[in-house]
Amino acid sequence: MSFPRVLASFIRRAAPFSAVAVVLATAPAADAQYCQDWTKNLLSVTQCEVTPDYDKYFIPRTFTRSGEDYLTLNMGNELQLWNVTDSANPVEVSESRFRIPNQGDSDYDLVNYSVCDGCRYGIANFKLATVLFDLGTAAEPVLTADREYNPLVPSRFGFTFTVGGTQYVLSSDLEDGSGSAIQCASGGTPLIRMDGITPDALTHVGCVEDGAGGPFKVANGHQVTGTPFVYLGGQIGGAFVYELLGGPLPELVRRATLSSTASIKNKGLEVDPISDYAVIADGNRVVVLDISDPGNPDSVGVYDTGSLVSTVAIRYPYVFAARRLSFESEHLFRIEDFVAGSPTPIDPAFWQVPNAKNPLFECEKIMGGTFSTDGTHLY
């Protein structure tokens, strides 16, 4: 198994465009030549050995809070938090101390987590437990484990989002203030409303259904910024559009299908908060969606990579995709090329190992990617 170094930067203008295991990149002018180059390593894996004693890095995500931009990073068993408001010069802010035991001889047990813009709480799913963590109320967030839940059979999935200033969480692993498990008799994932003050104040307001009255088990998702629409992936596959309808008992209503086969459990879907586009990994295909009507997305372009795509990221004007098989299978695209019907990887030779512009070790591999909010850097 191979893992990436994390956090570097890629800058691009008329000639050089740069990258690294967590990457930073400045967007060029529309008529500029596209070329990639590594500029900075912020974190580096120096041990290829797989053991909890050596941190590995997975699934970077970004969120905004009090006008600042932040990056969260899965270290295998803990989370790390960076301020990336100056996207070329990230500053480490906090590191979690969840200390959840590993399952048997398992090495890296933080399998999923979710954070959201303006939210106080995040959710982290381990093989043996689920944690609601508190980012605090100060202008600068910190990672603090607030509540640990130990269901007999953890679902290992969860997703949180906010609509109209109220935070919601989708999870089958949580308990209400009396210690009773929050479950749906149908088997679907509970929709839970939080009060934003204490993790004990969890109100079960509904259950997620599949659009035909049956249960739907949520793996993860993305919210379309500033709207009540969330794009949810299922635990057994598929990605769908849901709308949160308000009222005393809010409900999530399925509106459309993004893909009946895609798996977005980790980084197989991303929504661009600064444009009307999203990207989804659908088997071997990278699919760019027009989400100007967020309840009815429309495909504007497809690129077939020839093998399974595990990671995608988008921020205008770029799309990034990584395949599962090897490090030499990453691609950077321009959104405009998808729209024009001719998506073509930018400088594919950059990702080959060894490469003077690409200093990654042989045992390293991209395990997730996301762009800075301003679209200038890729982590």
Tab-separated table of C-alpha atoms in Angstrom:
chain	number	residue	atom	x	y	z
A	1	MET	CA	0.000	0.000	0.000
A	2	SER	CA	1.319	3.475	-0.806
A	3	PHE	CA	0.576	6.872	0.698
A	4	PRO	CA	1.229	10.481	-0.228
A	5	ARG	CA	3.362	13.195	1.117
A	6	VAL	CA	0.967	15.961	1.888
A	7	LEU	CA	0.763	19.677	1.361
A	8	ALA	CA	2.715	21.339	-1.325
A	9	SER	CA	1.931	24.027	-3.781
A	10	PHE	CA	1.582	24.574	-7.388
A	11	ILE	CA	1.789	27.944	-9.050
A	12	ARG	CA	0.978	28.690	-12.630
A	13	ARG	CA	1.266	31.742	-14.790
A	14	ALA	CA	2.666	32.181	-18.266
A	15	ALA	CA	5.082	29.287	-17.747
A	16	PRO	CA	5.314	27.328	-14.473
A	17	PHE	CA	2.344	25.785	-12.708
A	18	SER	CA	3.264	24.021	-9.501
A	19	ALA	CA	2.053	21.170	-7.284
A	20	VAL	CA	2.803	18.715	-4.428
A	21	ALA	CA	1.198	15.987	-2.277
A	22	VAL	CA	-1.013	18.593	-0.799
A	23	VAL	CA	-0.733	21.188	-3.499
A	24	LEU	CA	-1.057	24.942	-3.991
A	25	ALA	CA	-1.574	26.469	-7.446
A	26	THR	CA	-2.229	29.951	-8.851
A	27	ALA	CA	-4.611	30.116	-11.772
A	28	PRO	CA	-3.152	31.449	-15.034
A	29	ALA	CA	-4.665	33.889	-17.467
A	30	ALA	CA	-6.983	32.311	-20.001
A	31	ASP	CA	-4.408	32.456	-22.798
A	32	ALA	CA	-1.430	31.314	-20.705
A	33	GLN	CA	0.651	28.195	-21.372
A	34	TYR	CA	-0.156	25.472	-18.821
A	35	CYS	CA	2.749	23.755	-17.094
A	36	GLN	CA	3.107	22.283	-13.598
A	37	ASP	CA	5.891	22.428	-11.049
A	38	TRP	CA	6.176	21.547	-7.354
A	39	THR	CA	6.841	24.519	-5.094
A	40	LYS	CA	6.474	23.565	-1.439
A	41	ASN	CA	6.139	20.541	0.873
A	42	LEU	CA	4.321	21.299	4.106
A	43	LEU	CA	4.131	17.712	5.351
A	44	SER	CA	6.119	14.719	4.212
A	45	VAL	CA	5.825	10.970	4.713
A	46	THR	CA	9.331	9.646	5.227
A	47	GLN	CA	8.383	6.082	6.239
A	48	CYS	CA	6.750	3.719	3.767
A	49	GLU	CA	6.081	1.266	6.609
A	50	VAL	CA	2.389	0.923	7.512
A	51	THR	CA	1.933	1.297	11.286
A	52	PRO	CA	-0.031	3.656	13.577
A	53	ASP	CA	3.339	4.995	14.765
A	54	TYR	CA	3.783	6.747	11.412
A	55	ASP	CA	1.154	9.243	10.328
A	56	LYS	CA	-0.151	8.932	6.792
A	57	TYR	CA	-2.329	11.518	5.086
A	58	PHE	CA	-5.760	11.067	3.509
A	59	ILE	CA	-8.802	13.066	2.407
A	60	PRO	CA	-8.128	16.811	2.674
A	61	ARG	CA	-11.222	19.038	2.901
A	62	THR	CA	-11.699	22.808	3.112
A	63	PHE	CA	-14.249	24.998	4.905
A	64	THR	CA	-14.709	28.681	5.713
A	65	ARG	CA	-15.293	30.362	9.043
A	66	SER	CA	-15.405	34.035	10.059
A	67	GLY	CA	-14.006	35.036	6.684
A	68	GLU	CA	-11.014	32.678	6.955
A	69	ASP	CA	-10.315	29.521	4.933
A	70	TYR	CA	-9.295	26.253	6.595
A	71	LEU	CA	-8.011	22.864	5.496
A	72	THR	CA	-8.659	19.675	7.455
A	73	LEU	CA	-6.513	16.632	6.866
A	74	ASN	CA	-7.039	12.999	7.873
A	75	MET	CA	-3.770	11.730	9.407
A	76	GLY	CA	-4.967	8.135	9.602
A	77	ASN	CA	-6.108	8.231	13.238
A	78	GLU	CA	-6.364	11.969	13.969
A	79	LEU	CA	-7.243	15.220	12.179
A	80	GLN	CA	-5.024	18.195	11.505
A	81	LEU	CA	-6.272	21.746	10.906
A	82	TRP	CA	-4.530	24.418	8.802
A	83	ASN	CA	-5.404	28.044	8.095
A	84	VAL	CA	-5.114	28.420	4.306
A	85	THR	CA	-6.487	31.944	3.917
A	86	ASP	CA	-3.075	32.756	2.455
A	87	SER	CA	-3.231	29.693	0.240
A	88	ALA	CA	0.453	29.849	-0.680
A	89	ASN	CA	1.528	29.883	2.972
A	90	PRO	CA	-0.687	27.567	5.098
A	91	VAL	CA	-0.321	27.813	8.871
A	92	GLU	CA	-0.966	24.819	11.144
A	93	VAL	CA	-3.647	25.666	13.718
A	94	SER	CA	-4.593	22.537	15.640
A	95	GLU	CA	-4.316	18.762	15.829
A	96	SER	CA	-6.928	16.481	17.353
A	97	ARG	CA	-6.397	14.149	20.303
A	98	PHE	CA	-9.343	11.808	19.788
A	99	ARG	CA	-7.257	8.756	20.794
A	100	ILE	CA	-9.782	6.206	19.529
A	101	PRO	CA	-8.320	2.663	19.839
A	102	ASN	CA	-7.466	0.816	16.643
A	103	GLN	CA	-9.491	-2.241	15.709
A	104	GLY	CA	-7.349	-5.360	16.151
A	105	ASP	CA	-4.166	-4.991	14.112
A	106	SER	CA	-5.657	-2.264	11.930
A	107	ASP	CA	-3.279	0.673	11.373
A	108	TYR	CA	-5.392	3.620	10.185
A	109	ASP	CA	-8.953	3.697	11.480
A	110	LEU	CA	-10.306	7.200	10.753
A	111	VAL	CA	-12.337	6.171	7.726
A	112	ASN	CA	-14.547	9.218	7.184
A	113	TYR	CA	-15.122	12.737	8.469
A	114	SER	CA	-17.227	15.775	7.603
A	115	VAL	CA	-16.959	19.522	8.274
A	116	CYS	CA	-18.991	22.395	6.864
A	117	ASP	CA	-18.858	26.147	6.299
A	118	GLY	CA	-19.856	28.102	9.394
A	119	CYS	CA	-20.520	24.971	11.459
A	120	ARG	CA	-19.459	24.565	15.076
A	121	TYR	CA	-19.347	20.760	15.034
A	122	GLY	CA	-17.831	18.150	12.768
A	123	ILE	CA	-18.231	14.381	12.714
A	124	ALA	CA	-15.416	11.803	12.538
A	125	ASN	CA	-16.128	8.123	11.888
A	126	PHE	CA	-13.702	5.460	13.111
A	127	LYS	CA	-13.917	1.692	12.768
A	128	LEU	CA	-14.857	1.365	16.464
A	129	ALA	CA	-16.473	4.707	17.317
A	130	THR	CA	-17.910	7.991	16.072
A	131	VAL	CA	-16.845	11.383	17.444
A	132	LEU	CA	-18.652	14.700	17.329
A	133	PHE	CA	-15.848	17.229	17.577
A	134	ASP	CA	-16.211	20.844	18.627
A	135	LEU	CA	-14.484	23.549	16.590
A	136	GLY	CA	-15.415	26.098	19.272
A	137	THR	CA	-16.981	29.539	18.990
A	138	ALA	CA	-13.827	31.657	18.717
A	139	ALA	CA	-12.883	33.251	15.416
A	140	GLU	CA	-10.168	30.603	14.975
A	141	PRO	CA	-11.400	27.006	15.297
A	142	VAL	CA	-9.668	24.254	17.280
A	143	LEU	CA	-10.133	20.491	17.140
A	144	THR	CA	-11.658	19.229	20.387
A	145	ALA	CA	-13.342	15.861	20.912
A	146	ASP	CA	-16.683	16.698	22.525
A	147	ARG	CA	-18.682	13.481	22.408
A	148	GLU	CA	-17.656	9.897	21.640
A	149	TYR	CA	-20.221	7.308	20.617
A	150	ASN	CA	-19.565	3.575	20.664
A	151	PRO	CA	-22.377	1.746	18.867
A	152	LEU	CA	-22.121	-2.030	18.714
A	153	VAL	CA	-21.886	-1.852	14.915
A	154	PRO	CA	-20.616	1.601	13.814
A	155	SER	CA	-21.844	2.661	10.386
A	156	ARG	CA	-18.496	4.421	9.774
A	157	PHE	CA	-20.283	7.156	7.817
A	158	GLY	CA	-21.606	10.651	8.524
A	159	PHE	CA	-22.204	14.024	6.880
A	160	THR	CA	-22.934	17.473	8.258
A	161	PHE	CA	-24.220	20.659	6.622
A	162	THR	CA	-26.000	23.890	7.489
A	163	VAL	CA	-29.117	25.551	6.068
A	164	GLY	CA	-30.531	28.870	7.264
A	165	GLY	CA	-28.052	29.034	10.137
A	166	THR	CA	-29.070	25.618	11.525
A	167	GLN	CA	-26.637	22.707	11.488
A	168	TYR	CA	-27.774	19.195	10.566
A	169	VAL	CA	-25.972	15.876	10.693
A	170	LEU	CA	-26.718	12.591	8.936
A	171	SER	CA	-25.548	9.632	11.007
A	172	SER	CA	-26.747	6.297	12.382
A	173	ASP	CA	-24.173	6.294	15.207
A	174	LEU	CA	-25.362	9.084	17.532
A	175	GLU	CA	-27.438	9.261	20.726
A	176	ASP	CA	-29.810	11.872	22.089
A	177	GLY	CA	-29.335	13.631	25.434
A	178	SER	CA	-30.901	10.714	27.320
A	179	GLY	CA	-28.414	8.233	25.875
A	180	SER	CA	-30.896	6.587	23.494
A	181	ALA	CA	-29.601	5.636	20.055
A	182	ILE	CA	-31.006	7.751	17.227
A	183	GLN	CA	-32.168	5.241	14.645
A	184	CYS	CA	-34.696	4.913	11.824
A	185	ALA	CA	-36.948	1.871	11.962
A	186	SER	CA	-36.842	1.794	8.153
A	187	GLY	CA	-33.061	1.369	8.166
A	188	GLY	CA	-32.416	4.738	6.512
A	189	THR	CA	-29.963	7.312	7.869
A	190	PRO	CA	-31.431	9.664	10.524
A	191	LEU	CA	-31.623	13.398	9.805
A	192	ILE	CA	-30.603	15.128	13.048
A	193	ARG	CA	-30.860	18.812	13.936
A	194	MET	CA	-28.241	20.378	16.225
A	195	ASP	CA	-28.686	23.482	18.364
A	196	GLY	CA	-25.102	24.666	17.794
A	197	ILE	CA	-24.443	24.918	21.532
A	198	THR	CA	-24.035	21.394	22.869
A	199	PRO	CA	-23.689	18.014	21.125
A	200	ASP	CA	-26.236	16.574	23.581
A	201	ALA	CA	-28.993	18.692	22.014
A	202	LEU	CA	-29.646	16.410	19.054
A	203	THR	CA	-33.187	16.314	17.653
A	204	HIS	CA	-34.172	13.470	15.355
A	205	VAL	CA	-36.331	15.190	12.722
A	206	GLY	CA	-36.577	12.571	9.981
A	207	CYS	CA	-35.113	9.703	7.987
A	208	VAL	CA	-33.502	9.784	4.559
A	209	GLU	CA	-35.475	7.856	1.946
A	210	ASP	CA	-34.619	6.691	-1.552
A	211	GLY	CA	-37.359	8.623	-3.367
A	212	ALA	CA	-39.695	5.640	-3.518
A	213	GLY	CA	-40.437	5.350	0.200
A	214	GLY	CA	-37.565	2.982	0.930
A	215	PRO	CA	-34.548	3.618	3.194
A	216	PHE	CA	-31.389	5.334	1.994
A	217	LYS	CA	-28.112	4.891	3.865
A	218	VAL	CA	-25.877	7.941	3.476
A	219	ALA	CA	-22.095	7.607	3.131
A	220	ASN	CA	-21.080	11.235	2.635
A	221	GLY	CA	-21.974	14.258	0.574
A	222	HIS	CA	-21.450	17.859	-0.504
A	223	GLN	CA	-23.671	20.883	-0.113
A	224	VAL	CA	-24.260	23.333	-2.932
A	225	THR	CA	-23.055	26.544	-1.284
A	226	GLY	CA	-25.805	28.888	-0.106
A	227	THR	CA	-28.652	26.524	-1.052
A	228	PRO	CA	-30.754	23.820	0.672
A	229	PHE	CA	-29.446	21.244	-1.832
A	230	VAL	CA	-27.038	18.478	-0.824
A	231	TYR	CA	-25.553	15.821	-3.086
A	232	LEU	CA	-25.428	12.548	-1.148
A	233	GLY	CA	-23.625	9.295	-1.846
A	234	GLY	CA	-25.008	5.946	-0.743
A	235	GLN	CA	-23.137	3.392	1.325
A	236	ILE	CA	-23.638	0.822	-1.425
A	237	GLY	CA	-23.098	3.288	-4.264
A	238	GLY	CA	-24.939	5.914	-6.248
A	239	ALA	CA	-25.059	9.698	-5.859
A	240	PHE	CA	-28.272	11.710	-5.626
A	241	VAL	CA	-29.637	15.248	-5.266
A	242	TYR	CA	-31.600	16.017	-2.093
A	243	GLU	CA	-33.341	19.227	-1.015
A	244	LEU	CA	-33.925	20.141	2.628
A	245	LEU	CA	-37.491	21.333	3.088
A	246	GLY	CA	-37.978	23.499	6.180
A	247	GLY	CA	-40.662	23.575	8.843
A	248	PRO	CA	-40.999	22.220	12.387
A	249	LEU	CA	-39.816	18.809	11.114
A	250	PRO	CA	-37.466	19.378	8.170
A	251	GLU	CA	-37.119	16.599	5.629
A	252	LEU	CA	-34.687	15.685	2.883
A	253	VAL	CA	-36.453	15.028	-0.417
A	254	ARG	CA	-34.716	13.315	-3.342
A	255	ARG	CA	-34.878	15.469	-6.487
A	256	ALA	CA	-32.563	13.853	-9.037
A	257	THR	CA	-29.916	11.196	-9.697
A	258	LEU	CA	-26.318	12.222	-10.324
A	259	SER	CA	-25.198	8.641	-10.947
A	260	SER	CA	-26.651	5.257	-10.081
A	261	THR	CA	-23.200	3.653	-9.962
A	262	ALA	CA	-20.703	6.231	-8.643
A	263	SER	CA	-19.076	5.758	-5.241
A	264	ILE	CA	-18.364	9.035	-3.412
A	265	LYS	CA	-17.553	7.663	0.049
A	266	ASN	CA	-14.390	9.733	0.345
A	267	LYS	CA	-13.402	12.064	-2.479
A	268	GLY	CA	-15.500	10.928	-5.441
A	269	LEU	CA	-17.553	14.138	-5.605
A	270	GLU	CA	-16.844	17.830	-5.117
A	271	VAL	CA	-18.892	20.989	-5.614
A	272	ASP	CA	-17.194	24.240	-6.615
A	273	PRO	CA	-18.295	27.035	-4.234
A	274	ILE	CA	-17.216	29.795	-6.633
A	275	SER	CA	-18.793	28.626	-9.908
A	276	ASP	CA	-21.783	26.672	-11.183
A	277	TYR	CA	-19.864	23.410	-11.615
A	278	ALA	CA	-19.328	20.136	-9.785
A	279	VAL	CA	-17.323	17.009	-10.605
A	280	ILE	CA	-18.054	13.351	-9.914
A	281	ALA	CA	-15.983	10.184	-10.301
A	282	ASP	CA	-18.207	7.637	-12.046
A	283	GLY	CA	-16.237	4.442	-12.534
A	284	ASN	CA	-13.483	5.205	-15.065
A	285	ARG	CA	-15.063	8.539	-15.969
A	286	VAL	CA	-14.548	12.104	-14.760
A	287	VAL	CA	-17.884	13.888	-15.214
A	288	VAL	CA	-18.247	17.684	-14.936
A	289	LEU	CA	-21.741	18.910	-14.064
A	290	ASP	CA	-23.467	22.251	-14.613
A	291	ILE	CA	-25.223	22.961	-11.289
A	292	SER	CA	-26.622	26.415	-12.097
A	293	ASP	CA	-29.956	24.694	-11.375
A	294	PRO	CA	-28.744	22.787	-8.277
A	295	GLY	CA	-31.841	20.611	-8.105
A	296	ASN	CA	-31.366	19.396	-11.667
A	297	PRO	CA	-27.632	19.134	-12.537
A	298	ASP	CA	-26.654	18.515	-16.140
A	299	SER	CA	-23.505	16.845	-17.490
A	300	VAL	CA	-21.400	19.186	-19.625
A	301	GLY	CA	-18.457	16.896	-20.335
A	302	VAL	CA	-16.911	13.485	-19.668
A	303	TYR	CA	-13.337	12.157	-19.736
A	304	ASP	CA	-12.653	8.403	-19.657
A	305	THR	CA	-9.369	7.707	-17.850
A	306	GLY	CA	-9.331	4.004	-18.671
A	307	SER	CA	-9.300	2.862	-15.032
A	308	LEU	CA	-11.158	3.495	-11.785
A	309	VAL	CA	-11.115	7.131	-10.607
A	310	SER	CA	-10.915	7.419	-6.803
A	311	THR	CA	-10.406	11.157	-6.195
A	312	VAL	CA	-11.755	14.290	-7.863
A	313	ALA	CA	-11.564	17.989	-7.029
A	314	ILE	CA	-12.834	21.143	-8.704
A	315	ARG	CA	-12.325	24.870	-8.397
A	316	TYR	CA	-12.699	27.163	-11.343
A	317	PRO	CA	-10.891	27.015	-13.719
A	318	TYR	CA	-9.486	23.543	-12.851
A	319	VAL	CA	-10.567	19.934	-12.400
A	320	PHE	CA	-8.285	17.376	-10.757
A	321	ALA	CA	-8.694	13.594	-10.895
A	322	ALA	CA	-6.645	10.690	-9.525
A	323	ARG	CA	-6.917	7.017	-10.382
A	324	ARG	CA	-6.491	4.277	-7.829
A	325	LEU	CA	-3.841	2.167	-9.522
A	326	SER	CA	-0.682	4.255	-9.225
A	327	PHE	CA	0.643	7.732	-8.594
A	328	GLU	CA	1.375	8.141	-12.304
A	329	SER	CA	-2.344	8.344	-13.041
A	330	GLU	CA	-3.295	11.842	-11.945
A	331	HIS	CA	-4.780	14.429	-14.270
A	332	LEU	CA	-5.318	18.179	-14.209
A	333	PHE	CA	-7.892	19.648	-16.611
A	334	ARG	CA	-9.490	22.964	-17.448
A	335	ILE	CA	-13.257	23.189	-16.924
A	336	GLU	CA	-13.575	25.160	-20.152
A	337	ASP	CA	-12.263	22.149	-22.102
A	338	PHE	CA	-15.039	19.942	-20.665
A	339	VAL	CA	-17.608	22.562	-21.659
A	340	ALA	CA	-16.097	22.752	-25.155
A	341	GLY	CA	-16.347	18.953	-25.482
A	342	SER	CA	-12.598	18.324	-25.595
A	343	PRO	CA	-11.245	17.616	-22.089
A	344	THR	CA	-7.490	17.015	-22.308
A	345	PRO	CA	-5.055	16.478	-19.394
A	346	ILE	CA	-2.611	19.320	-18.839
A	347	ASP	CA	1.029	18.172	-18.967
A	348	PRO	CA	0.395	14.483	-18.108
A	349	ALA	CA	4.151	13.787	-18.050
A	350	PHE	CA	4.355	15.844	-14.864
A	351	TRP	CA	2.867	12.970	-12.830
A	352	GLN	CA	5.391	10.393	-14.015
A	353	VAL	CA	7.886	9.098	-11.444
A	354	PRO	CA	10.752	9.899	-11.463
A	355	ASN	CA	10.442	13.405	-12.832
A	356	ALA	CA	12.624	16.414	-12.050
A	357	LYS	CA	9.453	18.454	-11.506
A	358	ASN	CA	7.824	15.752	-9.398
A	359	PRO	CA	9.876	14.770	-6.322
A	360	LEU	CA	7.540	12.190	-4.759
A	361	PHE	CA	8.873	8.909	-3.427
A	362	GLU	CA	8.011	5.600	-5.068
A	363	CYS	CA	5.778	4.546	-2.169
A	364	GLU	CA	3.700	7.713	-2.307
A	365	LYS	CA	0.302	7.996	-3.917
A	366	ILE	CA	-2.456	10.602	-4.029
A	367	MET	CA	-5.134	9.616	-1.475
A	368	GLY	CA	-7.244	12.741	-1.848
A	369	GLY	CA	-7.118	16.273	-3.185
A	370	THR	CA	-8.888	19.608	-2.864
A	371	PHE	CA	-8.319	23.146	-4.116
A	372	SER	CA	-7.933	26.286	-2.073
A	373	THR	CA	-11.084	28.405	-1.914
A	374	ASP	CA	-9.624	30.971	-4.288
A	375	GLY	CA	-8.752	28.261	-6.808
A	376	THR	CA	-5.040	29.087	-6.889
A	377	HIS	CA	-3.629	26.022	-5.115
A	378	LEU	CA	-4.277	22.300	-4.975
A	379	TYR	CA	-3.703	20.379	-1.734
